[in-house]
Coordinates of C-alpha atoms in Angstrom, one line a residue:
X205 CA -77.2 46.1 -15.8
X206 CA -76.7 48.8 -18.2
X207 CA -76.1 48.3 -21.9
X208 CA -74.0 51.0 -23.8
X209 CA -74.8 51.5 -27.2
X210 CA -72.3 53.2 -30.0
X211 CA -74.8 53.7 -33.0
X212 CA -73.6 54.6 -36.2
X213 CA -75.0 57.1 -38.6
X214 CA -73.8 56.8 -41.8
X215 CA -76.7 55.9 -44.0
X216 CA -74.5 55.1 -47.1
X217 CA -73.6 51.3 -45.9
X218 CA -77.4 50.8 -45.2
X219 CA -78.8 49.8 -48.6
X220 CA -76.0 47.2 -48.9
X221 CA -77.1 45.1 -46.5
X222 CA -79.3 42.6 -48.1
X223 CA -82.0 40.1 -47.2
X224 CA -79.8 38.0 -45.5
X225 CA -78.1 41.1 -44.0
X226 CA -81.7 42.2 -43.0
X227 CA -82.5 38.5 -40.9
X228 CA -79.1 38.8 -39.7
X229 CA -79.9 42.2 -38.1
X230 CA -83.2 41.4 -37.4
X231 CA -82.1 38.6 -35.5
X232 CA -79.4 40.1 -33.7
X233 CA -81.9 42.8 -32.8
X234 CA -84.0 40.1 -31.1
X235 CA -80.9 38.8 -28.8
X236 CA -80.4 42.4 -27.8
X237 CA -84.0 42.9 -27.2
X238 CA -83.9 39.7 -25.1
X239 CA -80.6 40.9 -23.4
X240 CA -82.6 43.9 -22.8
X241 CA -85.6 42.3 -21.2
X242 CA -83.6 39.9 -18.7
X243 CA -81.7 43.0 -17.2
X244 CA -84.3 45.1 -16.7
X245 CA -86.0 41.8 -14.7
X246 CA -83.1 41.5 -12.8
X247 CA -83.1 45.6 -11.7
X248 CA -84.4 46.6 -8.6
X249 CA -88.1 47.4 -8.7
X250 CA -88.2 49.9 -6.0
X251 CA -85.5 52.4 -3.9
X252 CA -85.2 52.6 -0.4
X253 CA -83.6 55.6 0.4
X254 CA -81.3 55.4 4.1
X255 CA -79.9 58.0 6.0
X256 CA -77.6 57.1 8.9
X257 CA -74.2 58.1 11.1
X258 CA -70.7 57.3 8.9
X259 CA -69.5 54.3 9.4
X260 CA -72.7 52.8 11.1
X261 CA -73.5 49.9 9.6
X262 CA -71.9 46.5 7.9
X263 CA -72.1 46.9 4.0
X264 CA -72.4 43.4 3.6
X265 CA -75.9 44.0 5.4
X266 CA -77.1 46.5 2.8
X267 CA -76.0 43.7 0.3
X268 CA -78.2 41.2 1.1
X269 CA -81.4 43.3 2.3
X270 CA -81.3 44.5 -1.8
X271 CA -80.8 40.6 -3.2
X272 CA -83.3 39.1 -1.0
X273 CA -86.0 42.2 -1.5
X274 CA -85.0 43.1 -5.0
X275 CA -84.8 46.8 -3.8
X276 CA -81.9 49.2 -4.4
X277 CA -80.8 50.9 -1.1
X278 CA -79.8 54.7 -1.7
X279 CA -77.4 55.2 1.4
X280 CA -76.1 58.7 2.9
X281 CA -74.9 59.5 6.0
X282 CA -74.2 62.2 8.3
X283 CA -72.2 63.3 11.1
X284 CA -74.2 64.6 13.8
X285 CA -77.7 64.3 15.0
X286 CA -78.0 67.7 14.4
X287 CA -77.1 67.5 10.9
X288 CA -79.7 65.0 10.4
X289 CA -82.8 67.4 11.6
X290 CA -81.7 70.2 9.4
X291 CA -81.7 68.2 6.8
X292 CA -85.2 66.9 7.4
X293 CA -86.5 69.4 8.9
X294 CA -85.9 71.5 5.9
X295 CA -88.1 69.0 3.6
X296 CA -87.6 67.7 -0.1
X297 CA -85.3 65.1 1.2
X298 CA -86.9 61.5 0.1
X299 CA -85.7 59.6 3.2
X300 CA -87.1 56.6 4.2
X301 CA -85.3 55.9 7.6
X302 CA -83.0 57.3 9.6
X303 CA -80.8 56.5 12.8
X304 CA -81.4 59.3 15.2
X305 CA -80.4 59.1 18.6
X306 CA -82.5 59.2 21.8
X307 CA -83.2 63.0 22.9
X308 CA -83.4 63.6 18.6
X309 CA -85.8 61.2 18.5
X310 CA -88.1 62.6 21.2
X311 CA -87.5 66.2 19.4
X312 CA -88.5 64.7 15.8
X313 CA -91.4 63.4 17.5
X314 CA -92.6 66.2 19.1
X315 CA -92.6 68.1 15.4
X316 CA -94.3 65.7 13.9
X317 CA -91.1 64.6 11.8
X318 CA -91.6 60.9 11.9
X319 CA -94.1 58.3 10.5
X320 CA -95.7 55.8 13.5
X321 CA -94.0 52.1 13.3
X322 CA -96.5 49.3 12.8
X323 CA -95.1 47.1 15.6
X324 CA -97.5 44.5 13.9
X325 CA -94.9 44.0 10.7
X326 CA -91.6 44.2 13.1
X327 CA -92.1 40.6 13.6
X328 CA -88.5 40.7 15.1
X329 CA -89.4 43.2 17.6
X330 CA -89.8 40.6 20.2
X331 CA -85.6 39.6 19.8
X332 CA -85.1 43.3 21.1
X333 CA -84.2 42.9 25.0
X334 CA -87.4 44.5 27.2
X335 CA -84.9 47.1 28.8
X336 CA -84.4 49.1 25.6
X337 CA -88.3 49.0 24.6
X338 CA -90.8 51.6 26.0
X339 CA -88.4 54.3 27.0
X340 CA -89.3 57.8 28.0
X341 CA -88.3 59.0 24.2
X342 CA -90.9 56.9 22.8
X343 CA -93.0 55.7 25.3
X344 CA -94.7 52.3 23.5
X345 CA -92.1 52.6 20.2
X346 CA -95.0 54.3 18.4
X347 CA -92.0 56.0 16.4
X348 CA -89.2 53.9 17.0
X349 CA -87.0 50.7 17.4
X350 CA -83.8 49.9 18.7
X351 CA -80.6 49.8 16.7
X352 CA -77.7 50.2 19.0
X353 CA -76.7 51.9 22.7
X354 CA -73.7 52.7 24.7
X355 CA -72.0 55.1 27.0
X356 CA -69.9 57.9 26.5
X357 CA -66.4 58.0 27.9
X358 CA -62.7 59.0 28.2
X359 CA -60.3 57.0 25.9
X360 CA -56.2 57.4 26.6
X361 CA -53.1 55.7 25.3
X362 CA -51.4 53.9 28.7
X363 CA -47.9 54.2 26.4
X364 CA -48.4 58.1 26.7
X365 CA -50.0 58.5 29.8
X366 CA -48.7 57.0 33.1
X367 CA -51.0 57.1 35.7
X368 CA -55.0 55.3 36.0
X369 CA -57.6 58.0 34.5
X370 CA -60.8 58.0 35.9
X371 CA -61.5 61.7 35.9
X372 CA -63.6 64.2 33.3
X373 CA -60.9 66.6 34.8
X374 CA -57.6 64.8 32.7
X375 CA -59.0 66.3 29.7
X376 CA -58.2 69.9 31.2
X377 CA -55.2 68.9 32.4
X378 CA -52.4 71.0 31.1
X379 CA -49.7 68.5 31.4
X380 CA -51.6 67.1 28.1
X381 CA -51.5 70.4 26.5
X382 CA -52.2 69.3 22.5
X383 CA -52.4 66.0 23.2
X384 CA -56.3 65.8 24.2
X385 CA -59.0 65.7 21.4
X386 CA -62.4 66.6 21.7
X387 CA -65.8 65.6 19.6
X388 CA -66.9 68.2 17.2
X389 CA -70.4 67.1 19.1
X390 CA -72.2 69.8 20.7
X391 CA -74.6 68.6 23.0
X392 CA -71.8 65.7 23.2
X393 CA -69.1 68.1 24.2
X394 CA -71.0 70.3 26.6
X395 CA -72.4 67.6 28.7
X396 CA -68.9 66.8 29.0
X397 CA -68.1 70.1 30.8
X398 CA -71.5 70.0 32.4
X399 CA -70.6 66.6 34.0
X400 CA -67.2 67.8 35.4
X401 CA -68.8 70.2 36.8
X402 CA -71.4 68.6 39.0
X403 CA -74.5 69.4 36.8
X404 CA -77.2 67.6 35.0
X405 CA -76.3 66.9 31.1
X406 CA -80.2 68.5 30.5
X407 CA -79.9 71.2 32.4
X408 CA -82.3 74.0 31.8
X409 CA -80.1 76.6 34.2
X410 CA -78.2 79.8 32.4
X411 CA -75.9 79.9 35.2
X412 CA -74.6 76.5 34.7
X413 CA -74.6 76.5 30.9
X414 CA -72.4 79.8 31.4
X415 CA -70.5 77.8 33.7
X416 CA -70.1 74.6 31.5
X417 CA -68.9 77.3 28.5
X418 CA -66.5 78.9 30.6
X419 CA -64.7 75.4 31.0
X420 CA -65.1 74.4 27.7
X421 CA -63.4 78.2 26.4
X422 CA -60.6 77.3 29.1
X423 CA -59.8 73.9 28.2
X424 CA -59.7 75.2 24.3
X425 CA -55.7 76.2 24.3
X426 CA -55.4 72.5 25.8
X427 CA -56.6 70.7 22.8
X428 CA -55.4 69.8 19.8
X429 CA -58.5 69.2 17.6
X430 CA -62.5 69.4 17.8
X431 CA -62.7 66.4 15.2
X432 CA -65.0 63.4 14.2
X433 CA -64.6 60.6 12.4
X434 CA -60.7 61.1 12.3
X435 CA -60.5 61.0 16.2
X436 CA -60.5 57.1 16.0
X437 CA -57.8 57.1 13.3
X438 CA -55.8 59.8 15.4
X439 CA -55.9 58.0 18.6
X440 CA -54.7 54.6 17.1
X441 CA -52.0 56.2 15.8
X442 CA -50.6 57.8 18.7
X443 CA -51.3 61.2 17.5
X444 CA -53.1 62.0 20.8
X445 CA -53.1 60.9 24.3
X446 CA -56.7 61.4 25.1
X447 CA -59.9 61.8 24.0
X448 CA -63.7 61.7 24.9
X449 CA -65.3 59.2 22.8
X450 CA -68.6 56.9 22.3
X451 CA -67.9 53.5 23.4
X452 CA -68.5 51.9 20.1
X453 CA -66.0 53.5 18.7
X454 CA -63.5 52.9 21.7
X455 CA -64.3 49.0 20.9
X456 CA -62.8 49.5 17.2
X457 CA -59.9 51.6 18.8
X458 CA -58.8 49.1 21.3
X459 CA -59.0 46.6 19.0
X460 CA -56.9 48.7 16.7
X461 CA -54.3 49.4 19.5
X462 CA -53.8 47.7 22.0
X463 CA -52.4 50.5 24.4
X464 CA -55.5 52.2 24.2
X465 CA -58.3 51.8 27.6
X466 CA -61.8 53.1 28.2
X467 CA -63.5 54.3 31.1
X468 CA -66.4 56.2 32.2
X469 CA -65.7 58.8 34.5
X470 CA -66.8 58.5 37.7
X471 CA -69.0 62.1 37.8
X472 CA -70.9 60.3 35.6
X473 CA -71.3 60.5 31.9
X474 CA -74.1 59.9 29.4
X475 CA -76.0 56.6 28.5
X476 CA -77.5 56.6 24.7
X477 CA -79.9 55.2 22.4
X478 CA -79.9 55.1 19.0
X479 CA -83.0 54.1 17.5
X480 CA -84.4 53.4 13.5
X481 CA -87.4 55.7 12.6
X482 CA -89.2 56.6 9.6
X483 CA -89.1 60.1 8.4
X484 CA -92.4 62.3 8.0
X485 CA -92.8 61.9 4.3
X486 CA -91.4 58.7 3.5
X487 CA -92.1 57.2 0.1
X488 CA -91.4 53.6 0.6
X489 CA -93.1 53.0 3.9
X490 CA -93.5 49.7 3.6
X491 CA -90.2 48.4 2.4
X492 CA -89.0 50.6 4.9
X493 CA -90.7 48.6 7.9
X494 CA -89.2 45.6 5.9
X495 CA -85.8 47.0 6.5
X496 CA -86.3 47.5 10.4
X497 CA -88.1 44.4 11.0
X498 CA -84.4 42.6 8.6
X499 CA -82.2 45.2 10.8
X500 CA -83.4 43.4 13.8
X501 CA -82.9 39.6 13.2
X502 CA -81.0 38.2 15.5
X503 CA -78.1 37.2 12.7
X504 CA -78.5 40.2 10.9
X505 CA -77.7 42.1 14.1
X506 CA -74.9 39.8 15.0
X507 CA -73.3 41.1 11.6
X508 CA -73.8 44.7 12.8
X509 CA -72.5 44.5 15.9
X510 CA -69.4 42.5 15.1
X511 CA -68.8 45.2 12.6
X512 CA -69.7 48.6 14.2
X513 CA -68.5 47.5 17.5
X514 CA -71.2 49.6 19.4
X515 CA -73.8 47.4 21.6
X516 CA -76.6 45.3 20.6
X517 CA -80.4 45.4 22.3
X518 CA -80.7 42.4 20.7
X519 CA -80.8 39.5 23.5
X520 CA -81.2 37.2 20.7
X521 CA -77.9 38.7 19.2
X522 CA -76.0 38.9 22.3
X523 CA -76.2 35.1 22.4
X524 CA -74.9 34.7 19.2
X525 CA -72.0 36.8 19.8
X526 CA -68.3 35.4 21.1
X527 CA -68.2 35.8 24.2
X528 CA -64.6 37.7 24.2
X529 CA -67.5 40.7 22.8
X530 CA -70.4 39.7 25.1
X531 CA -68.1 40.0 28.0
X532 CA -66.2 43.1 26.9
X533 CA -67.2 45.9 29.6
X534 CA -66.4 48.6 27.2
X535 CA -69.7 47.9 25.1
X536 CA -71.5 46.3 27.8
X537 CA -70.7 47.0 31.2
X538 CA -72.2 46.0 34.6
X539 CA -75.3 47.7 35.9
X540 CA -73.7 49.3 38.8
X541 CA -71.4 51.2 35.7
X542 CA -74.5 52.5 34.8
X543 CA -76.0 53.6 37.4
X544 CA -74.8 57.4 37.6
X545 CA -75.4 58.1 33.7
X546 CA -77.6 60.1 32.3
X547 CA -79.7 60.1 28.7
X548 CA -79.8 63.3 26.7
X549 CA -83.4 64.5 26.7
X550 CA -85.2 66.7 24.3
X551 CA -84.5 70.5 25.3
X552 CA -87.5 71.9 23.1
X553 CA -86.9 76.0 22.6
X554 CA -83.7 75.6 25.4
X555 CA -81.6 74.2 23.1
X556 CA -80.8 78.1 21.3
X557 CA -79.0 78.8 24.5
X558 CA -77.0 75.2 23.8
X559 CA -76.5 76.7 20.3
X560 CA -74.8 79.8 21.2
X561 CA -72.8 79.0 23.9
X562 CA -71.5 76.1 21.6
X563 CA -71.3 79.0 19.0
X564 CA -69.1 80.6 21.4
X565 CA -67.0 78.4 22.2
X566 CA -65.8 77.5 19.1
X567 CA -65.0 80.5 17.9
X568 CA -63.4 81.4 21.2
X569 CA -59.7 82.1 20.8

């Protein structure tokens, strides 16, 4: 609560005022002064400063972790995982967590941009389902815990395309020429091309990445726009027929429109893990494990997911869910839909050629 004061300075009513002017004012001084005191009680002790994807979390959350911790949450977000690590790997940001994804994670890790995770304090850790613990990013979640997952995939509108797509290779069809959006995503959109063409989303091979940039320069005249956030809001409105998107956000879309259909193609796609970390540096470590351990109870997480629409490794929160979500195969489908996906791994020195062939390509014309 702030108090905004309009003081005046003319002196020449002052020495009107009186002894009972004076306990007047001297009173009145003491009701502001106990005005005073009772809002700065109810301010936030201490800042937790946040840093996570647009859009990635339920507001409502963020709420009620500051009222029941008496902490003021500081919240910015970014677009790509890549736009994260620049920004803390150039330093003098005062982050206390972040939302990285999988292969980021593993990077972060590796350059000693992360604080360790006291499991000990994560006393919801145990509500997180055993198949998203201990994975090869972060073997033992030294750095780590689970926030959301899904799969990436091809979303179309069934009112503006007629036949069943199950196929990386609609989104270089010409018949869709300016109608087929992309993600301004690099490792995003070049394991796309790498997939349609047979190869591994990690590969480490010149020859294929050349290959993967060729398709991805050819397809260019075909689309309509390499955009972000705005490809959910351009797909529900029919301003495209088809897109590559994260299955999260195909779960909003669907929802939005119904006309609109996922699927993951069957070369195979990529499976992802977004996990909560503490960045190297941190100033509020502890309310910060506070924040991951509230993150991950089960109702907190039922919030989350009901709002972001992406997936839950929350078993405990899966329960809680309706079951027209549990059962949607969008955001969590069978294991056999699975089974031929891939997780983005950490390229270490690699990724410069992914840099400049995505360089390339976009400024390909």
């Amino acid at each position: 609560m702030k108090l905004n004061w309009n003081v005046n300075a003319n002196g020449k009513e002052k020495s009107r005022i009186g002894a009972r002017g004076t306990l007047k004012v001297f009173g009145l001084l003491m009701v502001v002064l106990l005005l005073m005191s009772g809002c700065a009680a109810s301010e936030p002790a201490e800042k937790l400063y946040v840093y996570n994807w647009g859009d990635y979390i339920d507001e409502n959350v963020l709420d009620e972790f500051e009222t029941e911790f008496n902490v003021e949450v500081i919240y910015d977000t970014y677009a790509t995982n890549e736009d994260l690590y620049v920004k803390l790997k150039q330093g003098g940001t005062p982050y206390d967590i972040a939302i990285p994804s999988d292969y980021m994670i593993e990077k972060m890790i590796r350059e000693d941009l992360v604080e360790p995770i006291d499991l000990a304090q994560i006393s919801n850790f145990t509500a997180i389902d055993d198949r998203f613990k201990d994975l090869d990013f972060d073997p033992g979640n030294k750095f780590s815990v689970p926030y959301m997952w899904g799969t990436v995939g091809i979303i179309y509108n069934t009112a503006m395309i007629d036949e069943e797509i199950d196929s990386w290779n609609a989104l270089w069809d010409p018949k869709y020429e300016k109608q087929i959006l992309m993600l301004d995503s690099q490792r995003d959109s070049i394991a796309v091309a790498l997939k349609k063409l047979g190869y591994s989303i990690n590969t480490k091979s010149l020859e294929e990445l050349e290959a993967a940039k060729a398709a991805l320069i050819e397809q260019k005249p075909l689309v309509l726009a390499y955009a972000g956030d705005n490809l959910k809001d351009m797909m529900i409105g029919g301003e495209a027929a088809i897109a590559f998107c994260w299955s999260g956000d195909a779960v909003y879309m669907i929802s939005e429109n119904e006309d609109l259909a996922y699927v993951i193609p069957k070369e195979g796609s990529n499976l992802w893990f977004d996990n909560i970390v503490i960045p190297k540096g941190a100033q509020n470590v502890e309310m910060a494990h506070k924040f991951i351990d509230f993150l991950s109870r089960p109702e907190i997480g039922q919030k989350n997911a009901e709002y972001i629409g992406y997936s839950t490794p929350n078993k405990e929160t899966l329960a809680l869910l309706d079951p027209e979500i549990s059962g949607d195969k969008t955001a969590y489908p069978d294991d056999a839909d699975l089974a031929n996906l891939e997780v983005l791994l950490d390229l270490g020195d690699f990724i410069e050629a992914y840099n400049r062939v995505w360089t390339e390509v976009k400024s390909a014309r």
